Coordinates of C-alpha atoms and ligand atoms in Angstrom, one line a residue:
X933 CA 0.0 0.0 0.0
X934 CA 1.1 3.3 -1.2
X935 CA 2.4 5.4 2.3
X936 CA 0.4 8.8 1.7
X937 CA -2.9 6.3 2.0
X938 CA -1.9 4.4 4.7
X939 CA -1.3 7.8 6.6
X940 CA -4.8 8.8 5.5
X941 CA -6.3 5.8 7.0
X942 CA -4.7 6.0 10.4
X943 CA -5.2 9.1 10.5
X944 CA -9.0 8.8 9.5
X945 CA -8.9 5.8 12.6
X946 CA -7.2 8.2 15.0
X947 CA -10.4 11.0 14.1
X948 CA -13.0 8.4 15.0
X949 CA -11.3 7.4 17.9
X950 CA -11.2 10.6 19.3
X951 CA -14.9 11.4 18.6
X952 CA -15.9 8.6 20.4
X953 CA -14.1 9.7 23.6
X954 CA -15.5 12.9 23.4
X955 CA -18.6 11.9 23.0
X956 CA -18.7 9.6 25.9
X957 CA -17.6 12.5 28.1
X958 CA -20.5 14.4 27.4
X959 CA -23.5 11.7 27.1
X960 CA -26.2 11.8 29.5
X961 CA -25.8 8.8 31.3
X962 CA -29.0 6.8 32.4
X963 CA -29.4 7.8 35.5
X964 CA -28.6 5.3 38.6
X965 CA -30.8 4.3 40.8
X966 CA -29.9 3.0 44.6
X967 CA -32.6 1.0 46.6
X968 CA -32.8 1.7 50.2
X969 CA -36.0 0.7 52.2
X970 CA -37.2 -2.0 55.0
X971 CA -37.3 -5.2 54.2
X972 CA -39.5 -7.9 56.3
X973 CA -38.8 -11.2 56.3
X974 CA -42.3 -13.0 56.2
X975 CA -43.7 -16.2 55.9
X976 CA -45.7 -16.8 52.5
X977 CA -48.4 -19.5 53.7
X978 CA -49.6 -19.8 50.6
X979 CA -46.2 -21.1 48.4
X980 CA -45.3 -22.1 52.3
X981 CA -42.0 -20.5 51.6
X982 CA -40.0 -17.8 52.7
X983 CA -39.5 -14.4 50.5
X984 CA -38.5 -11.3 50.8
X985 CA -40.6 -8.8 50.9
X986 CA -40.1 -4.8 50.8
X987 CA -43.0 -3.0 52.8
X988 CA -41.7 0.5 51.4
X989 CA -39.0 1.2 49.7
X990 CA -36.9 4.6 48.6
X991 CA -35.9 4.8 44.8
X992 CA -32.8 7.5 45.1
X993 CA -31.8 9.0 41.2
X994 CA -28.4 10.0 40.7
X995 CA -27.7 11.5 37.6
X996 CA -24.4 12.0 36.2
X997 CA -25.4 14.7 33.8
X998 CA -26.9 16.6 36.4
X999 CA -26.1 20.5 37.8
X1000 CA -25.4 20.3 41.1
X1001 CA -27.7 23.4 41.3
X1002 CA -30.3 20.8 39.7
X1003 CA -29.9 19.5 43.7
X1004 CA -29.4 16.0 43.5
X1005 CA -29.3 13.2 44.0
X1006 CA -33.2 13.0 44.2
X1007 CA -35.5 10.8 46.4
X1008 CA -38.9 9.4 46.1
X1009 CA -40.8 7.1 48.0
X1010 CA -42.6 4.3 46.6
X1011 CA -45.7 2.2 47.1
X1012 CA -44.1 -1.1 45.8
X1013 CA -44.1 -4.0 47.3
X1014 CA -42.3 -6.4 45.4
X1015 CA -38.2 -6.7 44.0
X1016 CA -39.7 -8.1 40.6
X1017 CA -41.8 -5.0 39.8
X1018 CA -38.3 -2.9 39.3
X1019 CA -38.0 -4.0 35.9
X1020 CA -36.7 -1.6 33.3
X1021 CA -40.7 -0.5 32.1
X1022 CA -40.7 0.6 36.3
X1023 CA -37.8 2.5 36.2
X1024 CA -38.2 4.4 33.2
X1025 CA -41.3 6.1 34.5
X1026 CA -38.6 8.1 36.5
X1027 CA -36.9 10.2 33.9
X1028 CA -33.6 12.1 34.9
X1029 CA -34.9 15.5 36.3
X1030 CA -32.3 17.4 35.6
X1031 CA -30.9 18.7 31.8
X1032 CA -27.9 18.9 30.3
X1033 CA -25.4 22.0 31.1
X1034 CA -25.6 24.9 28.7
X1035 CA -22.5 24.5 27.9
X1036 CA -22.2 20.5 27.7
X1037 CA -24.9 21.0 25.4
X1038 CA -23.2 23.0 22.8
X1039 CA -19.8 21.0 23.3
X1040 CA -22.2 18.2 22.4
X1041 CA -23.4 20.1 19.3
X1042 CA -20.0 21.2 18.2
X1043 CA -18.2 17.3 18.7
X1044 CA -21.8 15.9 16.8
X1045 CA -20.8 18.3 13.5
X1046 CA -17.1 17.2 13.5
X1047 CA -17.9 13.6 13.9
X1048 CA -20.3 13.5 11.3
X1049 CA -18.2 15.4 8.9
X1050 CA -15.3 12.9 9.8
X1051 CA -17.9 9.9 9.2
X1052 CA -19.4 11.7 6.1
X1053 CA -15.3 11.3 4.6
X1054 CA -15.1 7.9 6.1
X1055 CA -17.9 6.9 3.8
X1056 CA -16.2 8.2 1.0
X1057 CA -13.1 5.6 0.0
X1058 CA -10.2 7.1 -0.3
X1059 CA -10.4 7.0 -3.8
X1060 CA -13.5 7.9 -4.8
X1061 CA -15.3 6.2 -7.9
X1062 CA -16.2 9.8 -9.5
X1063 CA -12.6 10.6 -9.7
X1064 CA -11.8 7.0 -11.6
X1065 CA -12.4 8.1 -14.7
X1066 CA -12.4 11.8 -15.3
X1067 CA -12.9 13.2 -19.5
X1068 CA -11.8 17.0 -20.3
X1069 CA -11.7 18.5 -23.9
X1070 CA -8.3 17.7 -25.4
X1071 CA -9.1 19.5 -28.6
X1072 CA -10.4 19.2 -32.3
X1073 CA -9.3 17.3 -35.1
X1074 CA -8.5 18.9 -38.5
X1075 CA -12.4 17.9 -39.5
X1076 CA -13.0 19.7 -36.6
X1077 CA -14.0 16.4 -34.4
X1078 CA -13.5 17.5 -30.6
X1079 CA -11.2 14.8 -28.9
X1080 CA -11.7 14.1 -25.7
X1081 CA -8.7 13.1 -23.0
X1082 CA -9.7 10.3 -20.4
X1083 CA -7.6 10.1 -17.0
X1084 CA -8.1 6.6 -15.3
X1085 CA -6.7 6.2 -11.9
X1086 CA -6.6 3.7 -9.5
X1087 CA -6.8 3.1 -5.6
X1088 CA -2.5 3.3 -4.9
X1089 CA -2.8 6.7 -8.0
X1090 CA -1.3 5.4 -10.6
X1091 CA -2.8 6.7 -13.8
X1092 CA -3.2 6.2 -17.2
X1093 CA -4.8 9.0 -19.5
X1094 CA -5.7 8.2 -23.4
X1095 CA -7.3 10.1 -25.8
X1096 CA -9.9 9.2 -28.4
X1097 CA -7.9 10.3 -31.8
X1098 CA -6.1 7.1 -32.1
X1099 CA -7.3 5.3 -28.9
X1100 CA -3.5 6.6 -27.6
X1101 CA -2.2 6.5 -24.3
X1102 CA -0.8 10.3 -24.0
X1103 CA 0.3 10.3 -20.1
X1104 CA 1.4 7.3 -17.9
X1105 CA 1.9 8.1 -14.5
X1106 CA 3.7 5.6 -12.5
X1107 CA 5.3 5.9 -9.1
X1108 CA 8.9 5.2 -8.0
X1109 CA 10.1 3.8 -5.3
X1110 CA 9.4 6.8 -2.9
X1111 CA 6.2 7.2 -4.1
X1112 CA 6.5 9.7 -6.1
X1113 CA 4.6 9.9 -9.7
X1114 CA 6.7 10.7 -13.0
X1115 CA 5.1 10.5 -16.4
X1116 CA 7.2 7.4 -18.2
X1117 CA 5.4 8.0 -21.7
X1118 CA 6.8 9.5 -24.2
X1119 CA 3.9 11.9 -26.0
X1120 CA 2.6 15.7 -26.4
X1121 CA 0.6 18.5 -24.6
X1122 CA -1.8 18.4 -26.9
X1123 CA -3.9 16.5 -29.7
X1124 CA -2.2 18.6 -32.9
X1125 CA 1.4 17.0 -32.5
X1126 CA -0.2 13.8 -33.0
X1127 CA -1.8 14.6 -36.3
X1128 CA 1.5 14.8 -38.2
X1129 CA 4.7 15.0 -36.0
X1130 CA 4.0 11.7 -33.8
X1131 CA 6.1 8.7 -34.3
X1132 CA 3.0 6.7 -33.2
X1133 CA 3.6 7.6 -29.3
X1134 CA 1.0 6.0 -27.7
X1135 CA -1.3 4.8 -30.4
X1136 CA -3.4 2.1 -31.3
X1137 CA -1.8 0.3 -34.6
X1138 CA -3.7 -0.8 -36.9
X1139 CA -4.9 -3.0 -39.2
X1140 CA -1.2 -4.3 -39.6
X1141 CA 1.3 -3.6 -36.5
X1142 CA 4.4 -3.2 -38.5
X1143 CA 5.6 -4.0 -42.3
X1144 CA 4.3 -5.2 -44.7
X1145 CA 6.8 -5.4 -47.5
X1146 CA 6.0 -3.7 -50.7
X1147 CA 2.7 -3.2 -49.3
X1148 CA 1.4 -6.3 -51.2
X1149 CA 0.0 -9.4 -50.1
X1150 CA -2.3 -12.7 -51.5
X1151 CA -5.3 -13.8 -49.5
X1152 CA -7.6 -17.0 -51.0
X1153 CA -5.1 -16.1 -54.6
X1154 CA -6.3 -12.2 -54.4
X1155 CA -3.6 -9.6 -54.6
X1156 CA -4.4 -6.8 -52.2
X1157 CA -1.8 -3.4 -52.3
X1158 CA -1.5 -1.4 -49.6
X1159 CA -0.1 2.1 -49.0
X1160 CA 3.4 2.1 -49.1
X1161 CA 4.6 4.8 -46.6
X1162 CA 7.9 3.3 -45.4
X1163 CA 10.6 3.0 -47.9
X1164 CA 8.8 1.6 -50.7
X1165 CA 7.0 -0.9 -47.8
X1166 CA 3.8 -0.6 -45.6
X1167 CA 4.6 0.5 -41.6
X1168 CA 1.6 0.4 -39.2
X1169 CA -1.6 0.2 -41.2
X1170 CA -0.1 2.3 -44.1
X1171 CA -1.2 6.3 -44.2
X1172 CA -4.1 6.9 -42.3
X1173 CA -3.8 3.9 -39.6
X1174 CA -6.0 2.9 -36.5
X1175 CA -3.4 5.6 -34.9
X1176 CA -5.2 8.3 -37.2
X1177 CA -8.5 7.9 -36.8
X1178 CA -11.4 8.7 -34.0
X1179 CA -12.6 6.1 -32.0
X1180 CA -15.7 5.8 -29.9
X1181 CA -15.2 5.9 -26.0
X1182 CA -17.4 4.3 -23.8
X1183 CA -16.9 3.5 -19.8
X1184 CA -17.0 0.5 -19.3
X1185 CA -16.4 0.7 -15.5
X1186 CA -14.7 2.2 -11.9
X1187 CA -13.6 -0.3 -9.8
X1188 CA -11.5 -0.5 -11.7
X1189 CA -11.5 2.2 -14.3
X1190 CA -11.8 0.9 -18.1
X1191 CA -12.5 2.0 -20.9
X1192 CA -13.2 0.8 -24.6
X1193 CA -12.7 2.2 -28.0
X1194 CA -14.5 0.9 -30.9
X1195 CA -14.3 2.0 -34.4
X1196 CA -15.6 0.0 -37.6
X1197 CA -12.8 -0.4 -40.2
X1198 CA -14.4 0.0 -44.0
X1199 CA -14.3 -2.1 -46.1
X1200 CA -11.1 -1.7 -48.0
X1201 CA -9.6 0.8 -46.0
X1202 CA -6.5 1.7 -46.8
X1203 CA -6.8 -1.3 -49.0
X1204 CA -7.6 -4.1 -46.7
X1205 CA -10.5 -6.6 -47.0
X1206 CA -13.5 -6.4 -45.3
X1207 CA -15.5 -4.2 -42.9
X1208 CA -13.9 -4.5 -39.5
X1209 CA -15.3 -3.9 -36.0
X1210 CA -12.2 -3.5 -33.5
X1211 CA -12.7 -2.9 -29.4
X1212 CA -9.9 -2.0 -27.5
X1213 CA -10.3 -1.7 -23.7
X1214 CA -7.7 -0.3 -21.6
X1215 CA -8.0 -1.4 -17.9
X1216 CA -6.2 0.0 -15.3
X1217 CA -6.0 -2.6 -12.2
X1218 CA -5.4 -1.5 -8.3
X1219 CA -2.1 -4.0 -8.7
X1220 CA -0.4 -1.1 -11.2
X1221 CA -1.3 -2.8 -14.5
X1222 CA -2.2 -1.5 -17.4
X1223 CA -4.3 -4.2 -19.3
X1224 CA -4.8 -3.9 -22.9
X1225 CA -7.6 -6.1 -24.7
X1226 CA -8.5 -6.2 -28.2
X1227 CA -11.0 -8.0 -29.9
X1228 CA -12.6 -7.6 -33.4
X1229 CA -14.4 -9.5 -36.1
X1230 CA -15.0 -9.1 -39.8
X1231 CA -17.5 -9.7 -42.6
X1232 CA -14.4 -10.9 -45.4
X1233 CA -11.2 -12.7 -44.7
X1234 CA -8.8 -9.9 -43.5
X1235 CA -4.8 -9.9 -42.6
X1236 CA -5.0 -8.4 -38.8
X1237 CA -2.0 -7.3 -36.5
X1238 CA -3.2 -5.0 -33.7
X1239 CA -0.5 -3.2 -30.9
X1240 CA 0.1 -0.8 -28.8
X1241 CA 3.1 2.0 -29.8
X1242 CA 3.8 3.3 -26.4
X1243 CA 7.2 5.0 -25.8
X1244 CA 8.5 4.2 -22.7
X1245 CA 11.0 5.9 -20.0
X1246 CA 10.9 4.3 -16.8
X1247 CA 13.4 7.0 -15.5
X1248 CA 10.3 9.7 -17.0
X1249 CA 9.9 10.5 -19.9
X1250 CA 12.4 13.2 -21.4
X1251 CA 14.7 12.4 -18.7
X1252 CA 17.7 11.2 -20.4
X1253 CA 18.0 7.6 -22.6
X1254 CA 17.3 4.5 -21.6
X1255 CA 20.6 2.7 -22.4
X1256 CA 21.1 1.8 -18.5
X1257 CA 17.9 0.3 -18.1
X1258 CA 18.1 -3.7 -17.9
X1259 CA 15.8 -5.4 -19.9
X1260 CA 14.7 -9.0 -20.2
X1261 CA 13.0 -10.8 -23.0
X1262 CA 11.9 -14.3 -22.8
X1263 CA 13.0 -15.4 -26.4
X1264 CA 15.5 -17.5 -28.0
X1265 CA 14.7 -16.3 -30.7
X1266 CA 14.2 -13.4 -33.6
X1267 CA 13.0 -12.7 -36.9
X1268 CA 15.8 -11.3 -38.5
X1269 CA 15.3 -8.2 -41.1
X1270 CA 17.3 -7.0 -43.9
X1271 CA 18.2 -3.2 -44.5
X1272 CA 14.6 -1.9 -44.7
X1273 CA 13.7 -3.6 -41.7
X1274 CA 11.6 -6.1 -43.5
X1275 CA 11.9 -10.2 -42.0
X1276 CA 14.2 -11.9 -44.8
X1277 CA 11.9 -15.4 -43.5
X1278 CA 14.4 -16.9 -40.8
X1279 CA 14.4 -17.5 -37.3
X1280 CA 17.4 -16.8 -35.9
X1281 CA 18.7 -18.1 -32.5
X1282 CA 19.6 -15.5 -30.4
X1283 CA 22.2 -17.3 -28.6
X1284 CA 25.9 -15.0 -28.6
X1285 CA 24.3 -12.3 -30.5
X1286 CA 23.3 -8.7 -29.5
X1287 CA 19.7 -9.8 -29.4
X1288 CA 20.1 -12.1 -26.3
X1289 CA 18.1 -10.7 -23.2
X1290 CA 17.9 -14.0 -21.8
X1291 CA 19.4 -13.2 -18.6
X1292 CA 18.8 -9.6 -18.4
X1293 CA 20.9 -6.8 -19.9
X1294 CA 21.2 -3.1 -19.8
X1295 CA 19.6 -2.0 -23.4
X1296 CA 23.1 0.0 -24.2
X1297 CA 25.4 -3.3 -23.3
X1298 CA 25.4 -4.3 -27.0
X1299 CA 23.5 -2.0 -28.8
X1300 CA 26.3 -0.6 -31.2
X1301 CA 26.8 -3.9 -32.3
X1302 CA 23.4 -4.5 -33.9
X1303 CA 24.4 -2.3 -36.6
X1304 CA 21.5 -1.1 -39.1
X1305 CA 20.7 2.3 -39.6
X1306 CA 20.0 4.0 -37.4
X1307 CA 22.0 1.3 -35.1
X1308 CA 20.0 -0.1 -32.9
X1309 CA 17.3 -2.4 -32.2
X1310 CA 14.4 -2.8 -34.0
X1311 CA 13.3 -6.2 -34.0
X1312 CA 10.8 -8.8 -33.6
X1313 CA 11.6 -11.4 -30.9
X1314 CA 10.1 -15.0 -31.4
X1315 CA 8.7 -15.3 -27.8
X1316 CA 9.1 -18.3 -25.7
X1317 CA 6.2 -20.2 -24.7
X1318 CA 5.1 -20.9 -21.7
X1319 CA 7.7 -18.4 -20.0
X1320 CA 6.1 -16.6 -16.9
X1321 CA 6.7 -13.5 -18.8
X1322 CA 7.4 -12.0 -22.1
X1323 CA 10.0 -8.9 -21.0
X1324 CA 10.8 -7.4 -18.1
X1325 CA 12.5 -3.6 -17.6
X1326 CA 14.3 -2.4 -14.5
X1327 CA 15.3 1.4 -14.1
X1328 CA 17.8 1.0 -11.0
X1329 CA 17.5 4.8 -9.8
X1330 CA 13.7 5.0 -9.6
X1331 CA 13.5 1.0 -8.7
X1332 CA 10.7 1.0 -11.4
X1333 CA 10.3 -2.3 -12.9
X1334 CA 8.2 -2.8 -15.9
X1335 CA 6.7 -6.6 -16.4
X1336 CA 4.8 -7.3 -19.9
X1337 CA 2.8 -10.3 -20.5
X1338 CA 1.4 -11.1 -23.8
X1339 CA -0.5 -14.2 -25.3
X1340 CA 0.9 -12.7 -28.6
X1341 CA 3.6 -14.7 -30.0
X1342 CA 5.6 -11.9 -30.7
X1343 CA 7.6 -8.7 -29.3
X1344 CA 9.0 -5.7 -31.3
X1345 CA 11.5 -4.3 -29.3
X1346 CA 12.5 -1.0 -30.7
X1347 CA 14.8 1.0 -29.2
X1348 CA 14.1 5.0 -30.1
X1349 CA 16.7 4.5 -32.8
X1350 CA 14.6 7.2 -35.3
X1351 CA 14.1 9.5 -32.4
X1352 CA 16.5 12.7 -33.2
X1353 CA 16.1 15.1 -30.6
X1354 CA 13.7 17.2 -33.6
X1355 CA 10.1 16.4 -31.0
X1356 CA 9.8 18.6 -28.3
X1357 CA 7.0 16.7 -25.8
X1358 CA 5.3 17.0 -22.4
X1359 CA 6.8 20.1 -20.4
X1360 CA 9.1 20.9 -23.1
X1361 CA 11.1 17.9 -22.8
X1362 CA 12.8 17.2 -26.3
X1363 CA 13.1 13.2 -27.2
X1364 CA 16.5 12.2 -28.3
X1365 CA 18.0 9.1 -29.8
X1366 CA 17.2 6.0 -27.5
X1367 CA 15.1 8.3 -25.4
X1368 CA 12.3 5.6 -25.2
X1369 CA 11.4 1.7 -25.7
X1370 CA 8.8 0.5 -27.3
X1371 CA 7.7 -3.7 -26.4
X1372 CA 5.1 -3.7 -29.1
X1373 CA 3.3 -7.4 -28.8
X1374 CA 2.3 -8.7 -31.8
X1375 CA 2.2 -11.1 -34.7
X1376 CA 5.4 -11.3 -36.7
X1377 CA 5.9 -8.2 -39.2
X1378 CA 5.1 -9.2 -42.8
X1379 CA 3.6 -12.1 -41.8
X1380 CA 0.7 -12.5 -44.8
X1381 CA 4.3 -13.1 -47.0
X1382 CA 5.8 -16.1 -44.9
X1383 CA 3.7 -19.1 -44.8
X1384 CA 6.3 -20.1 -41.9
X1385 CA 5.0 -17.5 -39.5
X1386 CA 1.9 -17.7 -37.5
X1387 CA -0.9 -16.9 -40.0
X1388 CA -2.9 -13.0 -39.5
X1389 CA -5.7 -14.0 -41.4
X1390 CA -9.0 -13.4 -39.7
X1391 CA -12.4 -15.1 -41.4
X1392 CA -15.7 -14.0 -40.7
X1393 CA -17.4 -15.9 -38.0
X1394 CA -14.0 -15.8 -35.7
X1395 CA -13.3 -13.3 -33.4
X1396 CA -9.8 -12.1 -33.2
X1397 CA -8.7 -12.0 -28.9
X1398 CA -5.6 -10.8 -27.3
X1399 CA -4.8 -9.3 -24.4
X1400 CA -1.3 -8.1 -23.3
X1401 CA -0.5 -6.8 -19.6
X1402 CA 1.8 -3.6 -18.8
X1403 CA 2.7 -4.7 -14.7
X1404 CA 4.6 -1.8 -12.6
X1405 CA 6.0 -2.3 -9.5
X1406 CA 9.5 -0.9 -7.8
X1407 CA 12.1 -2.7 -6.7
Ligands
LIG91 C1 9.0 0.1 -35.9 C2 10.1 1.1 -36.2 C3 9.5 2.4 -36.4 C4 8.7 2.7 -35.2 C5 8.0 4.0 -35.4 C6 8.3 0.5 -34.7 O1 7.3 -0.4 -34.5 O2 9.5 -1.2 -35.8 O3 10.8 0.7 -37.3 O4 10.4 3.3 -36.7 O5 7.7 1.7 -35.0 O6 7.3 4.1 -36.5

């Protein structure tokens, strides 16, 4: 549990406390009564046994609550004669004379408010429901659209907020290990950046996470072409991707927050088959993770690759590279690429090369060696099944330590390498070289061209499920 809510819970525990003593100093007490009287010990001839018998009896009241100017403790004599007859129903038909100070009274008015002001916030959890998921304007599109930004936080106040252009996570805020929130997302201030300057931070990709070389493919012997805006081959969806369009947001609930975008692909949008419905819901848990689901279904076989581009800094983002961060990635594997980043068809062992993260390694150890250009790396990992993990990033001077799950059977692990210092983000930060990671789960790149790689193809009747799990923690 997060430190800042633990205080607030003691101290919430040390308020009621204290309201409870108070209180009990002031409460008018019932009032005591003391039985004095004479008592005759007579013989009962009718049960032929002995009782005990009060011919009169005093009832004395003493009541706590009372002025002593009220002058008592009171007496009244009684015409009982019988113990059993003092039952409560007796007794009550002598009320406390007396009333409460003027003073008392008020003090009991005053401690009253506060307590119920105090009980009032108990009621409320500490993290209130309302403040879950909170929307604000975050701008227009160029049709003049307005976007909306959605902040979801959860119970220890980590938050995620995403905006509707491009169902794109635009802040992360993740805590160290003093507590203390930094954004680790790479991203802008505001919606325009992302129309044209963004390298994808954030964004929903789709319909094809990565390349597709030549931006051609075959499906059931048809020849489908694709934008080619990558060096002559077709990067995330081709020109105007998932990333690039509006999506509809819905809640889909507060404890915890989630929410779902949902668009409907056209038919042949940017050239691929079939009308496509895609949901994507973003959950935030109270154990720090950030799960993303997809799901869609389509009315024609389709080629389908869906990811998330988020840019990450666990140091913050704009703070530096992230060359001395250690990563892990459960592979033995990769799909190695040729100059234009586009799989030659192999799977390469990873074993001695640059590419093993086997055992955990800080992202700079090796990076000059993976040549390409820009060095660095930019590759999809063959992940290992059944590994209680797909990849795993430390940052050892905030202790935060990233943990991604996937039921994809890929990872691209890019490494910032086209960042150039040109993108000037959130609070003015500017993005240099290796200023971010990206662990984009996925199918293979340019799968629909290798009948070796796990097939894309979605038909109509099947839906198309994956989830993949972004885990914080600090260490
Ligand atoms: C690709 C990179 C590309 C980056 C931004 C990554 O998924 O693998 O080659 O530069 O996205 O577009």
């Amino acid at each position: 549990m997060n430190f800042y809510l633990l205080r607030g819970r003691l101290f919430r525990g040390f308020w009621l406390f204290d309201c409870h003593l108070l209180l009990s100093l002031t409460q008018r007490r019932s009032p005591t009564f003391y039985l004095t009287g004479n008592k005759n010990v007579t013989n009962n001839t009718q049960s032929s046994s002995l009782s005990h018998v009060f011919t009169q009896m005093n009832v004395t009241l003493f009541d706590p609550s009372c002025k002593k100017s009220e002058g008592l403790p009171q007496s009244q004599r009684l015409g009982v004669d019988s113990v059993a007859q003092m039952d409560a129903a007796f007794l009550n038909k002598f009320p406390s004379q007396c009333t409460l100070s003027k003073s008392m009274k008020k003090m009991r008015f005053e401690i009253v408010a506060i307590c119920g002001f105090v009980l009032g916030a108990w009621a409320i959890p500490l993290h209130a429901d309302s403040d879950a998921i909170v929307s604000k304007p975050f701008g227009k599109t160029t049709a003049g659209e307005p976007i909306t930004l959605y902040t979801l936080t959860n119970d220890k106040g980590m938050s995620v907020s995403l905006m509707d252009y491009g169902a794109t996570v635009v802040n992360l805020l993740v805590s160290d290990r003093t507590g203390k929130l930094d954004d680790i997302a790479l991203g802008f201030e505001s919606a325009e950046p992302y129309f044209t300057k963004s390298p994808y931070f954030g964004a929903t990709i789709g319909r094809y996470g990565n390349r597709i070389a030549k931006g051609t493919f075959q499906l059931n012997g048809e020849a489908y072409h694709i934008p080619t805006n990558n060096n002559g081959n077709s990067l995330h969806g081709g020109d105007i991707g998932f990333d690039k369009h509006m999506w509809k947001a819905e809640t889909i609930g507060t404890t915890p927050p989630a929410i779902r975008f949902t668009r409907t692909s056209p038919d042949g949008e940017e050239g691929y088959p079939g009308s496509l419905d895609v949901a994507v819901t973003f959950t935030l848990t109270d154990k720090n993770q950030l799960r993303i689901s997809y799901k869609a279904t389509t009315d024609k076989p389709t080629v389908l690759n869906l990811t998330n581009h988020t840019y990450f800094n666990l140091a913050g983002a704009g703070n530096g590279t992230v060359l001395g961060q250690v990563m892990t990635i459960h592979a033995k594997a990769i799909t190695p690429v040729d100059s234009l980043l586009i799989p030659t068809g192999k799977i390469q062992e990873v074993e001695g090369t640059p590419w093993d993260f086997r055992k955990g390694k800080a992202i700079g150890t090796d990076i000059q060696a993976t040549g390409g250009n820009p060095i660095g790396y930019d590759h999809n990992f063959v992940l290992d099944k059944g590994a209680t993990y797909a990849a795993q990033v430390y940052e050892p001077a905030s202790g935060r330590l990233m943990t991604v799950t996937t039921d994809q059977p890929g990872l691209q692990f890019y490494s910032g390498n086209f960042l150039d210092g040109t993108l000037t983000g959130k609070g003015g930060k500017v993005y240099p070289q290796y200023s971010a990671f990206c662990l984009e789960s996925q199918h293979f790149p340019d799968s629909p061209n290798h009948a070796n790689f796990p097939s894309t193809v979605l038909k109509p009747g099947d839906v198309y499920k994956s989830t993949t799990t972004y885990s914080f923690e600090n260490k």
